[in-house]
Amino acid sequence: ETGVTQSPTHLIKTRGQQVTLRCSSQSGHNTVSWYQQALGQGPQFIFQYYREEENGRGNFPPRFSGLQFPNYSSELNVNALELDDSALYLCASRSSGRDTDTQYFGPGTRLTVL
Amino acid sequence: GDSVTQMEGPVTLSEEAFLTINCTYTATGYPSLFWYVQYPGEGLQLLLKATKADDKGSNKGFEATYRKETTSFHLEKGSVQVSDSAVYFCALSGTYTPLVFGKGTRLSVIA
């Protein structure tokens, strides 16, 4: 069984730029969520995708957007980067069958905005 | 809204010491409760979970019991090892709802 994978591992951008982060969900999982983890903090929910549609969103502005593809992989896009966007971005997937309450995380993408 | 409060760290213990990390929660309904662990430079790994009151989750010597009456889910281990050094997160969620995390507790175990 393949776990959740994310790319890239690290990324450095400058303020105002745009970034795309990618995630491949665990085999058999059709729901993907994205979380932002600032340094020294717990992860904060950004949004969730199920069957290629956003079906839940946290307190993040519209410049955070996403996509889910037919193979259940996902992208997180952030426009007009700000310094405070520097964080570890975590992707998590879960099944719609059993253990629907349990999410499994990827290793994360560390984004630095200069 | 739902929230999780866990004890502030850092916690520093000697090898083979007993570990307790306190976690309390506020939630509507009956969420599932989780402990995740994050090793340096890595993502989150599910450590254990409990889905209903009085359930005990356990894994790798760690245990936590879902206490509805005290809205708590404290993490315990009888004898910690240096390899247990990490940040531990308590979290809750319902079916198809997002995880709500505590701020994390950093554990350092010294030989």
PDB file of C-alpha atoms in Angstrom, chain A residues 10-99:
ATOM      1  CA  HIS A  10      11.222  22.323   0.099  1.00  0.00           C
ATOM      2  CA  LEU A  11      10.468  25.512  -1.778  1.00  0.00           C
ATOM      3  CA  ILE A  12      11.679  29.093  -1.557  1.00  0.00           C
ATOM      4  CA  LYS A  13       9.629  31.901  -3.088  1.00  0.00           C
ATOM      5  CA  THR A  14       9.518  35.671  -2.845  1.00  0.00           C
ATOM      6  CA  ARG A  15       6.625  37.805  -1.723  1.00  0.00           C
ATOM      7  CA  GLY A  16       3.956  38.272  -4.397  1.00  0.00           C
ATOM      8  CA  GLN A  17       4.812  35.087  -6.296  1.00  0.00           C
ATOM      9  CA  GLN A  18       2.532  32.105  -6.813  1.00  0.00           C
ATOM     10  CA  VAL A  19       3.196  28.514  -5.761  1.00  0.00           C
ATOM     11  CA  THR A  20       1.720  25.077  -6.498  1.00  0.00           C
ATOM     12  CA  LEU A  21       2.161  22.160  -4.136  1.00  0.00           C
ATOM     13  CA  ARG A  22       1.258  18.586  -5.053  1.00  0.00           C
ATOM     14  CA  CYS A  23      -0.056  15.569  -3.216  1.00  0.00           C
ATOM     15  CA  SER A  24      -0.773  11.959  -4.107  1.00  0.00           C
ATOM     16  CA  SER A  25      -3.235  10.326  -1.762  1.00  0.00           C
ATOM     17  CA  GLN A  26      -2.873   6.914  -0.185  1.00  0.00           C
ATOM     18  CA  SER A  27      -4.112   4.057  -2.330  1.00  0.00           C
ATOM     19  CA  GLY A  28      -7.875   3.670  -2.033  1.00  0.00           C
ATOM     20  CA  HIS A  29      -8.409   7.100  -0.448  1.00  0.00           C
ATOM     21  CA  ASN A  30     -10.676   9.550  -2.282  1.00  0.00           C
ATOM     22  CA  THR A  31     -10.752  12.463   0.165  1.00  0.00           C
ATOM     23  CA  VAL A  32      -7.835  14.857   0.465  1.00  0.00           C
ATOM     24  CA  SER A  33      -7.314  17.664   2.980  1.00  0.00           C
ATOM     25  CA  TRP A  34      -4.638  20.330   3.220  1.00  0.00           C
ATOM     26  CA  TYR A  35      -3.274  21.815   6.430  1.00  0.00           C
ATOM     27  CA  GLN A  36      -0.874  24.664   7.173  1.00  0.00           C
ATOM     28  CA  GLN A  37       1.522  24.247  10.086  1.00  0.00           C
ATOM     29  CA  ALA A  38       3.335  27.394  11.150  1.00  0.00           C
ATOM     30  CA  LEU A  39       6.527  26.992  13.163  1.00  0.00           C
ATOM     31  CA  GLY A  40       5.794  25.822  16.688  1.00  0.00           C
ATOM     32  CA  GLN A  41       2.056  25.508  16.075  1.00  0.00           C
ATOM     33  CA  GLY A  42      -0.449  22.757  15.409  1.00  0.00           C
ATOM     34  CA  PRO A  43      -1.719  22.237  11.857  1.00  0.00           C
ATOM     35  CA  GLN A  44      -4.613  24.432  10.706  1.00  0.00           C
ATOM     36  CA  PHE A  45      -7.207  23.140   8.236  1.00  0.00           C
ATOM     37  CA  ILE A  46      -7.175  24.875   4.837  1.00  0.00           C
ATOM     38  CA  PHE A  47      -9.689  22.871   2.766  1.00  0.00           C
ATOM     39  CA  GLN A  48     -10.870  19.408   1.796  1.00  0.00           C
ATOM     40  CA  TYR A  49     -11.674  17.821  -1.558  1.00  0.00           C
ATOM     41  CA  TYR A  50     -13.939  14.906  -2.288  1.00  0.00           C
ATOM     42  CA  ARG A  51     -14.714  13.666  -5.803  1.00  0.00           C
ATOM     43  CA  GLU A  52     -12.927  16.662  -7.305  1.00  0.00           C
ATOM     44  CA  GLU A  53     -14.999  19.249  -5.413  1.00  0.00           C
ATOM     45  CA  GLU A  54     -14.153  21.371  -2.408  1.00  0.00           C
ATOM     46  CA  ASN A  55     -16.479  20.301   0.411  1.00  0.00           C
ATOM     47  CA  GLY A  56     -15.044  22.114   3.399  1.00  0.00           C
ATOM     48  CA  ARG A  57     -12.860  25.136   4.017  1.00  0.00           C
ATOM     49  CA  GLY A  58     -11.102  26.645   6.999  1.00  0.00           C
ATOM     50  CA  ASN A  59     -10.409  30.291   7.727  1.00  0.00           C
ATOM     51  CA  PHE A  60      -8.095  30.959   4.783  1.00  0.00           C
ATOM     52  CA  PRO A  61      -8.470  33.667   2.111  1.00  0.00           C
ATOM     53  CA  PRO A  62      -9.458  32.900  -1.509  1.00  0.00           C
ATOM     54  CA  ARG A  63      -5.852  33.200  -2.692  1.00  0.00           C
ATOM     55  CA  PHE A  64      -5.522  29.682  -1.274  1.00  0.00           C
ATOM     56  CA  SER A  65      -7.150  27.405  -3.835  1.00  0.00           C
ATOM     57  CA  GLY A  66      -6.995  23.779  -4.789  1.00  0.00           C
ATOM     58  CA  LEU A  67      -7.794  21.041  -7.215  1.00  0.00           C
ATOM     59  CA  GLN A  68      -8.430  17.339  -7.016  1.00  0.00           C
ATOM     60  CA  PHE A  69      -7.946  15.116 -10.037  1.00  0.00           C
ATOM     61  CA  PRO A  70      -9.783  11.938 -11.124  1.00  0.00           C
ATOM     62  CA  ASN A  71      -6.958   9.818  -9.687  1.00  0.00           C
ATOM     63  CA  TYR A  72      -7.563  11.592  -6.323  1.00  0.00           C
ATOM     64  CA  SER A  73      -4.243  13.428  -6.390  1.00  0.00           C
ATOM     65  CA  SER A  74      -4.464  17.084  -5.410  1.00  0.00           C
ATOM     66  CA  GLU A  75      -2.839  20.495  -5.742  1.00  0.00           C
ATOM     67  CA  LEU A  76      -2.705  23.457  -3.410  1.00  0.00           C
ATOM     68  CA  ASN A  77      -2.193  26.817  -5.095  1.00  0.00           C
ATOM     69  CA  VAL A  78      -1.309  29.984  -3.248  1.00  0.00           C
ATOM     70  CA  ASN A  79      -1.328  33.324  -5.076  1.00  0.00           C
ATOM     71  CA  ALA A  80       0.228  36.620  -4.030  1.00  0.00           C
ATOM     72  CA  LEU A  81       2.467  35.011  -1.438  1.00  0.00           C
ATOM     73  CA  GLU A  82       2.945  36.814   1.858  1.00  0.00           C
ATOM     74  CA  LEU A  83       5.716  36.389   4.414  1.00  0.00           C
ATOM     75  CA  ASP A  84       3.240  34.759   6.833  1.00  0.00           C
ATOM     76  CA  ASP A  85       2.599  31.988   4.305  1.00  0.00           C
ATOM     77  CA  SER A  86       5.952  30.501   5.291  1.00  0.00           C
ATOM     78  CA  ALA A  87       5.008  27.165   6.858  1.00  0.00           C
ATOM     79  CA  LEU A  88       4.934  23.406   6.479  1.00  0.00           C
ATOM     80  CA  TYR A  89       2.048  22.410   4.227  1.00  0.00           C
ATOM     81  CA  LEU A  90       0.624  18.999   4.960  1.00  0.00           C
ATOM     82  CA  CYS A  91      -1.622  16.886   2.798  1.00  0.00           C
ATOM     83  CA  ALA A  92      -3.773  14.167   4.346  1.00  0.00           C
ATOM     84  CA  SER A  93      -6.004  11.555   2.777  1.00  0.00           C
ATOM     85  CA  ARG A  94      -8.749   9.323   4.053  1.00  0.00           C
ATOM     86  CA  SER A  95     -11.048   6.629   2.815  1.00  0.00           C
ATOM     87  CA  SER A  96     -14.789   6.958   2.235  1.00  0.00           C
ATOM     88  CA  GLY A  97     -15.169   3.323   3.247  1.00  0.00           C
ATOM     89  CA  ARG A  98     -13.937   2.208   6.625  1.00  0.00           C
ATOM     90  CA  ASP A  99     -12.090   4.415   9.123  1.00  0.00           C
TER      91      ASP A  99
END
